[in-house]
Coordinates of C-alpha atoms in Angstrom, one line a residue:
Chain F
M1 CA 88.2 -93.0 127.1
N2 CA 85.0 -91.6 124.5
I3 CA 85.9 -87.9 124.0
I4 CA 82.1 -88.5 122.3
E5 CA 78.9 -89.7 124.7
I6 CA 75.6 -90.0 123.0
N7 CA 73.1 -91.9 125.3
H8 CA 68.7 -92.2 123.7
L9 CA 69.0 -88.7 121.8
T10 CA 66.0 -87.8 119.5
K11 CA 64.9 -84.2 119.0
T12 CA 61.7 -83.1 117.3
Y13 CA 60.4 -80.1 115.5
G14 CA 57.2 -80.2 116.3
H15 CA 55.4 -82.7 114.2
A16 CA 58.6 -83.3 112.3
R17 CA 60.9 -85.8 112.7
G18 CA 65.0 -84.6 113.5
I19 CA 66.1 -87.7 114.9
V20 CA 65.2 -90.1 117.5
D21 CA 67.1 -92.4 120.0
V22 CA 69.5 -91.4 118.3
S23 CA 73.2 -93.6 120.3
F24 CA 77.3 -93.7 119.5
Q25 CA 80.6 -93.4 121.4
V26 CA 83.3 -91.7 119.5
K27 CA 86.8 -92.6 121.5
E28 CA 89.4 -90.5 122.0
G29 CA 92.6 -90.7 119.2
E30 CA 89.4 -91.9 116.3
I31 CA 87.5 -90.2 112.9
F32 CA 84.5 -91.2 113.8
G33 CA 82.1 -91.0 110.3
F34 CA 79.1 -89.5 110.5
I35 CA 76.9 -90.9 107.3
G36 CA 73.6 -90.7 105.7
P37 CA 71.6 -89.0 102.5
N38 CA 70.9 -86.0 103.2
G39 CA 67.7 -84.8 105.7
A40 CA 69.3 -88.1 107.6
G41 CA 70.0 -86.4 110.7
K42 CA 73.3 -85.3 110.5
S43 CA 73.0 -82.4 111.4
T44 CA 70.2 -82.7 113.5
T45 CA 72.9 -84.3 115.7
I46 CA 75.9 -82.4 115.6
R47 CA 74.1 -79.1 116.0
T48 CA 72.6 -80.8 119.4
L49 CA 76.4 -81.7 120.1
L50 CA 77.5 -78.3 119.5
A51 CA 73.9 -76.9 122.0
L52 CA 72.5 -74.8 119.3
I53 CA 69.8 -76.8 119.2
H54 CA 68.2 -78.8 122.8
P55 CA 67.9 -82.7 122.5
T56 CA 64.0 -83.2 123.8
S57 CA 64.9 -86.0 125.1
G58 CA 68.1 -87.7 125.8
S59 CA 71.4 -86.6 126.6
A60 CA 75.1 -86.7 126.0
K61 CA 78.3 -86.0 126.6
I62 CA 81.4 -84.1 125.4
F63 CA 84.9 -84.9 127.4
G64 CA 82.8 -86.4 130.2
K65 CA 80.9 -83.2 130.2
D66 CA 76.9 -82.9 129.1
C67 CA 77.1 -80.9 126.1
I68 CA 74.4 -77.7 126.7
D69 CA 74.9 -77.1 130.3
F70 CA 78.5 -77.1 129.8
A71 CA 78.3 -76.4 126.2
P72 CA 81.2 -72.9 126.4
D73 CA 83.6 -75.0 128.4
I74 CA 83.6 -77.3 125.7
A75 CA 83.6 -74.8 122.6
K76 CA 87.1 -74.5 124.3
E77 CA 88.2 -77.3 123.0
I78 CA 86.1 -78.3 119.8
G79 CA 86.7 -77.3 116.6
Y80 CA 83.6 -77.7 113.8
L81 CA 83.4 -76.2 109.8
P82 CA 79.4 -76.0 109.1
S83 CA 77.9 -77.7 106.0
E84 CA 77.5 -74.2 104.4
V85 CA 79.7 -71.7 105.4
F86 CA 78.3 -68.2 106.6
Y87 CA 80.1 -65.2 107.8
Y88 CA 79.9 -61.7 108.0
D89 CA 79.5 -60.6 104.8
N90 CA 81.1 -56.2 104.8
M91 CA 84.7 -58.1 106.7
K92 CA 86.8 -59.1 105.7
V93 CA 89.2 -62.5 105.8
S94 CA 91.7 -61.6 108.1
D95 CA 90.3 -59.6 110.2
L96 CA 87.5 -62.2 110.1
L97 CA 90.5 -65.3 111.1
K98 CA 90.9 -63.1 114.1
Y99 CA 88.0 -62.6 115.3
A100 CA 87.1 -66.0 116.3
A101 CA 90.9 -66.1 116.9
S102 CA 90.3 -63.8 119.6
F103 CA 87.3 -65.9 121.6
Y104 CA 90.7 -68.9 122.6
K105 CA 92.5 -68.2 124.7
K106 CA 96.1 -68.5 123.6
D107 CA 98.2 -67.5 121.1
C108 CA 96.7 -68.3 117.4
R109 CA 99.1 -66.5 115.2
T110 CA 100.7 -69.1 114.0
R111 CA 98.3 -71.4 113.7
M112 CA 96.6 -70.0 112.1
K113 CA 99.6 -68.5 109.2
E114 CA 100.2 -72.0 108.4
L115 CA 96.7 -72.7 107.5
V116 CA 96.3 -69.6 105.5
E117 CA 99.3 -71.0 103.7
I118 CA 98.4 -74.4 103.9
M119 CA 94.7 -74.0 102.3
E120 CA 95.5 -71.0 99.8
L121 CA 94.0 -68.7 101.3
D122 CA 93.6 -64.4 100.5
T123 CA 93.2 -63.2 103.7
T124 CA 93.5 -59.3 102.3
K125 CA 90.0 -60.7 100.0
K126 CA 86.0 -59.3 101.6
I127 CA 83.9 -62.4 102.8
D128 CA 81.8 -61.1 100.4
D129 CA 84.1 -61.2 97.1
L130 CA 85.5 -64.8 98.0
S131 CA 83.4 -68.4 96.1
L132 CA 81.6 -70.7 97.5
G133 CA 85.4 -73.4 98.2
N134 CA 86.7 -69.7 99.4
K135 CA 84.0 -69.7 102.5
K136 CA 84.7 -72.8 103.2
K137 CA 88.2 -72.5 103.0
V138 CA 87.8 -69.7 106.0
G139 CA 85.7 -71.9 107.4
I140 CA 88.6 -74.5 108.0
V141 CA 91.5 -72.4 109.0
Q142 CA 89.0 -70.9 111.7
G143 CA 87.8 -73.9 112.9
L144 CA 91.5 -75.2 112.8
L145 CA 93.3 -72.3 114.3
H146 CA 92.3 -72.5 118.0
E147 CA 94.0 -76.9 117.4
P148 CA 91.4 -78.2 119.5
K149 CA 91.0 -81.8 120.4
L150 CA 87.6 -83.2 118.7
I151 CA 86.8 -81.5 115.3
I152 CA 84.2 -82.3 113.6
L153 CA 83.4 -81.7 110.4
D154 CA 79.5 -81.1 108.7
E155 CA 80.3 -82.3 104.9
P156 CA 83.7 -80.2 104.9
T157 CA 83.9 -81.0 101.5
S158 CA 81.2 -79.5 99.1
G159 CA 82.9 -76.6 97.4
L160 CA 86.2 -77.4 97.9
D161 CA 88.6 -78.1 94.5
P162 CA 89.8 -81.8 94.5
L163 CA 93.5 -80.6 95.7
M164 CA 92.4 -78.8 98.3
Q165 CA 90.3 -81.9 99.4
Q166 CA 93.6 -84.2 99.6
R167 CA 94.5 -81.5 101.3
F168 CA 91.7 -81.5 103.9
F169 CA 92.1 -84.6 104.2
D170 CA 95.9 -84.9 104.3
L171 CA 95.7 -82.0 107.3
L172 CA 93.3 -84.1 109.1
I173 CA 95.4 -87.1 108.7
E174 CA 98.0 -84.9 110.7
E175 CA 95.6 -83.1 113.3
N176 CA 94.5 -86.4 114.0
K177 CA 98.4 -87.9 114.9
K178 CA 98.9 -85.3 116.5
G179 CA 95.8 -86.1 118.6
A180 CA 92.9 -84.3 118.1
T181 CA 89.4 -87.2 117.2
I182 CA 87.5 -86.2 114.4
L183 CA 83.8 -86.4 113.9
F184 CA 83.5 -85.9 110.2
S185 CA 79.7 -86.1 108.6
S186 CA 79.3 -87.0 105.3
H187 CA 76.9 -88.6 102.6
I188 CA 79.6 -89.3 100.5
L189 CA 80.6 -93.1 101.1
G190 CA 84.2 -92.6 99.4
E191 CA 85.9 -90.2 102.0
V192 CA 84.2 -91.8 105.2
Q193 CA 85.8 -94.8 103.9
R194 CA 89.4 -93.5 102.7
L195 CA 90.4 -91.9 106.6
C196 CA 88.1 -93.3 109.0
D197 CA 87.8 -96.4 111.7
R198 CA 84.5 -96.3 112.2
V199 CA 81.0 -94.9 111.2
A200 CA 77.8 -94.9 111.8
I201 CA 74.9 -94.9 109.6
I202 CA 71.7 -92.5 110.0
K203 CA 69.3 -93.3 107.7
E204 CA 65.6 -91.3 108.5
G205 CA 66.9 -90.1 112.3
K206 CA 68.0 -93.6 113.3
I207 CA 71.0 -95.1 114.1
V208 CA 71.1 -98.3 111.3
T209 CA 74.9 -99.5 112.6
V210 CA 77.6 -98.6 113.8
E211 CA 80.4 -100.6 112.5
K212 CA 84.6 -100.6 111.1
I213 CA 85.7 -99.5 108.4
S214 CA 87.0 -103.3 108.0
N215 CA 83.8 -104.3 108.3
L216 CA 82.4 -102.4 105.7
R217 CA 84.9 -103.2 102.8
E218 CA 84.7 -106.9 103.6
N219 CA 81.1 -106.2 102.5
N220 CA 82.0 -104.4 99.1
Y221 CA 78.6 -103.6 96.9
K222 CA 80.5 -103.0 93.6
K223 CA 77.7 -102.2 90.6
I224 CA 78.7 -103.6 87.6
K225 CA 77.7 -103.0 84.0
I226 CA 78.0 -105.4 81.0
E227 CA 77.7 -104.2 77.3
A228 CA 77.3 -107.2 75.5
D229 CA 76.4 -108.0 71.7
N230 CA 74.0 -111.4 73.3
A231 CA 73.3 -110.4 76.5
S232 CA 71.3 -113.2 78.0
D233 CA 70.9 -113.8 82.3
N234 CA 72.0 -116.6 81.9
A235 CA 75.4 -116.7 82.7
F236 CA 75.2 -114.7 86.3
V237 CA 71.9 -116.3 87.6
S238 CA 73.6 -118.5 89.5
I239 CA 76.0 -117.1 91.2
A240 CA 76.0 -116.1 95.1
G241 CA 75.5 -112.9 95.6
V242 CA 74.1 -111.4 92.9
N243 CA 71.3 -109.4 93.2
N244 CA 69.3 -106.8 91.6
L245 CA 70.6 -108.8 88.2
N246 CA 68.1 -106.5 85.3
V247 CA 68.7 -107.4 80.9
D248 CA 68.3 -103.8 79.2
G249 CA 68.8 -104.5 75.6
N250 CA 72.5 -105.8 75.3
L251 CA 73.1 -104.6 78.9
I252 CA 73.2 -106.5 82.4
S253 CA 73.4 -105.4 85.4
F254 CA 73.7 -106.7 89.1
I255 CA 75.0 -105.7 91.6
F256 CA 76.9 -108.4 93.0
K257 CA 78.2 -108.8 96.8
G258 CA 81.3 -111.7 97.4
D259 CA 84.1 -112.8 96.1
I260 CA 84.9 -110.7 92.8
N261 CA 87.1 -113.5 91.3
T262 CA 84.1 -115.8 90.2
V263 CA 81.9 -113.1 88.3
M264 CA 85.7 -111.8 87.2
T265 CA 85.7 -115.4 85.3
K266 CA 82.8 -115.5 84.5
I267 CA 82.4 -111.9 82.2
A268 CA 86.3 -113.4 81.0
D269 CA 84.6 -115.6 79.1
M270 CA 82.3 -113.7 77.5
E271 CA 82.6 -111.5 74.0
I272 CA 81.8 -107.9 75.4
T273 CA 81.1 -104.8 74.1
N274 CA 81.9 -103.1 77.2
I275 CA 82.0 -102.7 81.3
W276 CA 81.7 -100.3 84.6
I277 CA 82.3 -101.4 87.9
E278 CA 81.5 -98.8 89.8
E279 CA 80.8 -98.7 93.5
P280 CA 76.7 -99.2 94.4
D281 CA 75.7 -95.4 96.4
L282 CA 75.0 -94.6 99.5
E283 CA 71.3 -95.5 98.6
E284 CA 72.1 -98.9 98.1
I285 CA 73.4 -99.7 100.8
F286 CA 70.9 -98.7 102.4
M287 CA 69.2 -101.4 100.9
H288 CA 71.7 -103.5 102.0
Y289 CA 71.2 -102.5 105.7
Y290 CA 67.2 -103.0 105.8
E291 CA 66.9 -105.9 103.5
S292 CA 69.0 -107.2 106.5
E293 CA 67.1 -106.1 108.8
D294 CA 63.5 -107.4 107.3
Chain A
M1 CA 84.6 -57.5 124.8
N2 CA 86.0 -58.9 121.2
I3 CA 81.7 -59.3 120.5
F4 CA 81.3 -55.7 122.0
M5 CA 84.2 -54.0 120.3
R6 CA 82.4 -55.9 117.1
E7 CA 79.2 -55.1 117.0
M8 CA 80.4 -51.7 117.8
K9 CA 82.2 -50.8 114.4
A10 CA 78.5 -53.2 113.4
Y11 CA 76.8 -50.9 113.9
R12 CA 79.0 -47.7 113.1
K13 CA 77.2 -46.9 110.2
S14 CA 74.4 -46.6 110.5
L15 CA 74.6 -44.9 113.5
F16 CA 75.7 -41.7 112.2
I17 CA 72.7 -41.7 109.6
W18 CA 70.4 -42.2 112.0
S19 CA 71.7 -39.1 113.1
V20 CA 72.4 -37.5 110.8
G21 CA 68.7 -38.1 109.3
I22 CA 68.1 -36.8 113.2
L23 CA 69.7 -34.1 112.7
F24 CA 68.2 -32.5 109.6
L25 CA 65.1 -33.3 111.3
I26 CA 65.8 -30.8 113.9
G27 CA 67.4 -28.5 111.8
A28 CA 64.9 -28.2 109.2
S29 CA 62.2 -28.0 111.3
M30 CA 63.8 -25.2 113.2
A31 CA 64.4 -23.2 109.8
K32 CA 60.8 -23.6 109.9
Y33 CA 60.3 -22.2 112.1
A34 CA 62.2 -18.9 111.6
G35 CA 60.0 -18.3 108.7
L36 CA 56.9 -19.3 111.2
S37 CA 58.1 -17.0 113.5
T38 CA 57.8 -14.3 112.2
T39 CA 54.2 -14.6 111.1
G40 CA 53.4 -13.9 114.7
Q41 CA 49.6 -15.0 116.6
S42 CA 48.7 -16.3 113.2
M43 CA 49.9 -19.8 112.3
N44 CA 48.5 -21.1 116.1
E45 CA 44.7 -19.5 115.2
I46 CA 44.9 -21.8 111.2
L47 CA 46.1 -24.8 113.8
T48 CA 43.4 -24.2 116.5
A49 CA 41.1 -23.8 113.5
M50 CA 41.5 -27.3 112.5
P51 CA 39.1 -29.8 113.6
K52 CA 40.4 -32.2 116.5
S53 CA 40.7 -34.5 114.4
L54 CA 44.0 -33.3 112.2
Q55 CA 45.1 -31.2 115.5
A56 CA 45.6 -35.1 117.3
I57 CA 47.6 -37.0 114.6
M58 CA 49.9 -33.4 114.4
G59 CA 50.5 -33.2 117.1
T60 CA 50.2 -30.2 117.6
G61 CA 46.9 -30.4 120.5
A62 CA 47.8 -28.3 123.1
L63 CA 51.0 -26.3 122.4
D64 CA 51.4 -22.6 121.3
I65 CA 53.0 -23.5 118.5
S66 CA 54.2 -19.6 118.1
K67 CA 56.7 -20.3 120.7
V68 CA 59.8 -22.1 120.7
S69 CA 59.1 -25.0 123.7
G70 CA 56.0 -24.7 122.0
Y71 CA 57.2 -25.8 118.4
F72 CA 59.5 -27.5 119.8
G73 CA 57.3 -30.0 122.1
V74 CA 55.3 -30.7 118.2
L75 CA 59.1 -31.4 116.6
Y76 CA 59.8 -34.1 119.6
I77 CA 56.9 -36.4 118.9
Y78 CA 58.7 -37.2 115.5
L79 CA 61.9 -37.2 117.5
L80 CA 60.8 -39.6 119.6
L81 CA 58.9 -41.7 117.1
M82 CA 62.6 -41.5 114.8
A83 CA 64.6 -42.5 117.8
T84 CA 62.3 -45.6 119.1
M85 CA 61.8 -46.6 115.6
H86 CA 65.8 -46.7 115.4
A87 CA 65.6 -48.1 119.1
A88 CA 63.6 -50.7 118.5
M89 CA 65.1 -51.9 115.6
L90 CA 67.8 -52.3 117.0
G91 CA 67.3 -54.4 119.7
A92 CA 65.2 -56.7 117.4
T93 CA 68.5 -56.8 114.6
I94 CA 71.2 -57.3 116.8
I95 CA 69.6 -60.6 118.3
A96 CA 68.2 -61.6 115.5
K97 CA 70.7 -61.2 112.7
E98 CA 73.5 -63.5 114.0
E99 CA 69.9 -66.5 112.7
R100 CA 68.9 -64.4 110.0
D101 CA 72.4 -64.2 108.5
K102 CA 73.0 -67.6 109.9
T103 CA 76.1 -66.5 111.2
A104 CA 75.5 -68.4 114.0
E105 CA 76.5 -71.4 113.3
F106 CA 79.9 -68.8 114.5
L107 CA 79.5 -67.4 117.1
F108 CA 77.1 -70.1 119.5
V109 CA 79.7 -72.3 118.8
K110 CA 82.5 -69.8 120.5
P111 CA 83.8 -70.4 124.2
V112 CA 81.7 -68.0 124.5
S113 CA 77.8 -68.6 126.7
R114 CA 75.1 -67.2 125.1
T115 CA 74.3 -64.8 127.8
S116 CA 77.6 -62.7 127.8
I117 CA 77.0 -62.6 124.4
I118 CA 73.3 -61.1 124.4
C119 CA 75.8 -59.0 127.4
A120 CA 76.9 -57.7 124.5
K121 CA 75.2 -57.1 122.6
L122 CA 73.2 -55.4 124.4
S123 CA 75.7 -53.0 126.0
V124 CA 76.8 -51.8 122.7
A125 CA 72.7 -51.5 121.5
V126 CA 71.7 -49.2 124.7
V127 CA 75.9 -47.2 123.6
N128 CA 74.2 -46.9 120.5
I129 CA 70.6 -45.3 121.7
V130 CA 72.6 -43.2 123.7
M131 CA 74.6 -42.2 120.8
L132 CA 71.6 -41.0 119.1
N133 CA 70.3 -39.2 121.9
I134 CA 72.9 -37.6 122.7
V135 CA 73.2 -35.9 119.4
A136 CA 69.8 -35.3 119.5
G137 CA 70.0 -33.6 122.5
I138 CA 72.5 -31.4 121.6
S139 CA 71.5 -30.8 118.3
S140 CA 68.2 -29.7 120.1
L141 CA 70.2 -27.8 122.6
Y142 CA 72.1 -25.9 119.8
L143 CA 69.3 -25.5 117.0
V144 CA 66.4 -24.4 119.6
G145 CA 68.8 -21.4 121.9
T146 CA 69.1 -19.6 118.4
Y147 CA 65.3 -19.1 118.3
S148 CA 64.9 -18.7 121.3
E149 CA 64.5 -14.9 121.8
G150 CA 65.0 -15.4 125.8
E151 CA 61.9 -18.5 126.0
S152 CA 64.5 -20.9 128.7
V153 CA 64.0 -24.5 127.2
K154 CA 67.3 -25.7 127.9
A155 CA 66.3 -27.4 131.2
D156 CA 62.3 -29.1 129.0
I157 CA 64.7 -30.2 126.7
I158 CA 67.4 -31.7 128.8
L159 CA 63.7 -33.4 131.0
A160 CA 62.0 -34.2 128.1
M161 CA 65.8 -36.5 126.5
S162 CA 66.0 -37.7 129.7
A163 CA 62.2 -39.6 129.3
M164 CA 63.4 -40.4 125.2
L165 CA 66.2 -41.9 126.8
I166 CA 63.5 -44.0 128.7
L167 CA 61.8 -44.3 126.2
Q168 CA 64.2 -46.4 123.6
L169 CA 66.2 -47.6 125.8
L170 CA 61.9 -49.6 127.1
F171 CA 61.4 -50.2 123.0
L172 CA 65.2 -51.7 122.1
T173 CA 63.9 -54.5 125.3
I174 CA 61.0 -55.0 123.5
G175 CA 62.3 -55.5 119.8
S176 CA 64.9 -57.3 121.4
A177 CA 62.3 -59.4 123.1
I178 CA 61.0 -60.5 120.9
A179 CA 64.0 -61.1 118.5
A180 CA 64.1 -64.1 121.7
I181 CA 61.3 -65.5 121.6
S182 CA 60.7 -65.0 118.0
K183 CA 60.9 -68.4 115.6
K184 CA 61.9 -66.7 112.6
P185 CA 64.5 -64.6 113.2
K186 CA 63.6 -61.8 109.7
L187 CA 59.8 -61.7 111.2
A188 CA 61.3 -59.9 114.2
V189 CA 61.8 -56.7 113.1
A190 CA 58.5 -56.3 111.5
I191 CA 56.9 -57.4 115.3
S192 CA 58.6 -55.1 116.7
T193 CA 58.4 -52.1 114.2
G194 CA 54.9 -52.6 113.9
I195 CA 54.2 -53.1 117.5
L196 CA 55.6 -49.4 117.8
L197 CA 53.9 -48.3 115.6
M198 CA 50.4 -49.6 117.1
T199 CA 51.1 -48.1 120.1
Y200 CA 51.8 -44.9 118.5
I201 CA 48.4 -45.0 116.7
L202 CA 46.3 -45.7 120.5
S203 CA 48.8 -42.9 121.3
I204 CA 46.6 -40.4 119.1
A205 CA 43.2 -42.1 118.9
I206 CA 44.1 -41.3 123.1
D207 CA 44.6 -38.1 122.2
L208 CA 40.8 -37.7 120.3
N209 CA 38.6 -39.7 122.1
K210 CA 39.0 -38.5 126.3
K211 CA 36.6 -42.6 126.9
L212 CA 40.2 -44.3 126.2
T213 CA 42.2 -42.3 128.4
L214 CA 42.5 -44.9 130.6
L215 CA 44.0 -47.0 127.5
K216 CA 47.6 -45.5 128.4
Y217 CA 49.4 -47.4 130.2
L218 CA 49.4 -49.4 127.3
T219 CA 51.5 -47.0 125.3
P220 CA 54.5 -45.2 126.1
F221 CA 54.0 -42.5 123.8
K222 CA 51.0 -41.6 126.3
Y223 CA 54.1 -41.6 129.5
F224 CA 55.7 -38.1 128.7
E225 CA 53.9 -35.8 126.8
A226 CA 55.2 -33.5 125.1
K227 CA 52.4 -31.2 126.7
I228 CA 53.5 -31.9 130.1
V229 CA 57.0 -31.8 129.8
M230 CA 57.0 -28.4 128.1
N231 CA 55.2 -26.7 130.2
G232 CA 57.1 -27.5 132.5
G233 CA 55.8 -30.5 134.0
G234 CA 58.2 -33.3 134.4
L235 CA 58.6 -36.9 134.6
E236 CA 55.8 -38.9 135.9
R237 CA 56.9 -40.5 138.5
K238 CA 54.6 -43.2 138.0
F239 CA 55.9 -44.3 134.5
I240 CA 59.1 -43.8 135.1
I241 CA 58.3 -46.7 137.3
L242 CA 56.2 -48.8 135.5
S243 CA 58.7 -48.1 132.0
L244 CA 61.9 -48.6 133.9
S245 CA 59.7 -51.9 135.3
I246 CA 59.2 -52.9 131.5
V247 CA 62.4 -52.4 130.8
I248 CA 63.0 -54.5 133.5
I249 CA 60.7 -57.7 132.0
F250 CA 61.5 -56.7 129.3
S251 CA 65.8 -58.3 129.5
L252 CA 65.1 -60.6 131.2
I253 CA 62.8 -61.4 129.0
T254 CA 65.2 -62.2 126.0
F255 CA 68.1 -63.3 128.4
V256 CA 65.3 -65.6 129.6
F257 CA 64.0 -66.9 126.0
Y258 CA 67.3 -67.1 123.7
R259 CA 68.9 -68.9 126.9
K260 CA 66.8 -72.2 125.9
K261 CA 66.1 -71.1 122.5
D262 CA 66.3 -73.5 119.5
L263 CA 69.0 -71.4 117.6
Q264 CA 68.3 -71.3 113.2
V265 CA 70.6 -72.0 111.3

């Protein structure tokens, strides 16, 4: 069953592009990644799903109901964490959480307490006095305290330290096991790869592809940089899967896709002084999708 | 109900400050009257000797300020200006602030319809302006009563305060409608107070120039004038109907436009 169904959703702001003809489905129980660079249209899509803005054309359904017409009804089972969290500054954390809980017709106190403990949140402080990371924690707690069936996260990890990020991911996995569906938007490929089953990749307002993470893994790109005294590109030119080969002084760099062993044996034969093997950033992955389209 | 309570709490302080302001305005003015009344008729003579334009700007005009009712009539214009200013700003901010403070992404993803959010917010605003009106009414009755020297002003003050409430409601809904329509939430307050000041200036212009009399329908400050109300003229029915129609229209605009609005976040 599809929890989210987006059909040809388009949103334009005057002449500015928002999103164009976006369609994808998120199945029940899935952790679905939504990935793209800043300004690609992730937040626009999410805000339309949440009925904060209205689509120019197309439609979207959540739990089988139109996301605009039945917004208040759907919202009962949605937990949302925005990319930038803003709350009523002069409120205390505990008051804000109580206020958030008061919108749901169930007793959220136990879950709220648990979440506060997991995220190590000091509820006696005023929102105004919180750091960005702590505000984000408030966001997490208030988004999850009613145990929603659908969790929508818009770049949720910014501002969280690695430890809290890990706890947050554990929390999400736990919620997912309990049956929650998760839509996770991010511009960081690593975190999406770690968490998600499938991803939709969006660029310049359009969906480039919807893929299983396992497929993306098979297309595993590596960015390799080698420092060697007598650097030349001869060794690598002949290998299939080497792209963007570049020699600069004694630095060789290229992007590689394929069986990593073929490159490693070549490198093993060389006298090298240093080596870097990195995940290419998202832009480079996008380049792949654009190149393959041409 | 939770939104209502939350907003009531959020506006507690502001209401208190405005009430103190109103109280101070009435208190200070009436203390001045105490000094003025001892000079008897002479103050009136000075005022009538002033150019008509200056009289219009100060709001004295046809009022006999040696009598407490006339003096209150002048004070009433300033009370009105203050109370409607409060109402216009309140109407605009209570609607626009969720977008301005970026809390829209909190409130509007909760399981409540926009209509009920606006309903709760407007109710809070109405309670606030009524309370300010009561503060102004009670302190006027008390302080003016102290200097009335037998002149019966109670009924006129109550009438003036009802007129004030109608105009407060009117500017409240103008403010909320502008906030609902406006694409830039930060500008909503500026636009609403701007409109208020423009209509006020227009009301003075009408006093200065008889040819503009027909424009009186455009400025609520001309609907219930102190010189008529305080001289036993009461409230004109056509202006009551006109005001309440404007209130209804602008409330509807607020609801309709806000429901379709793309929230700025």
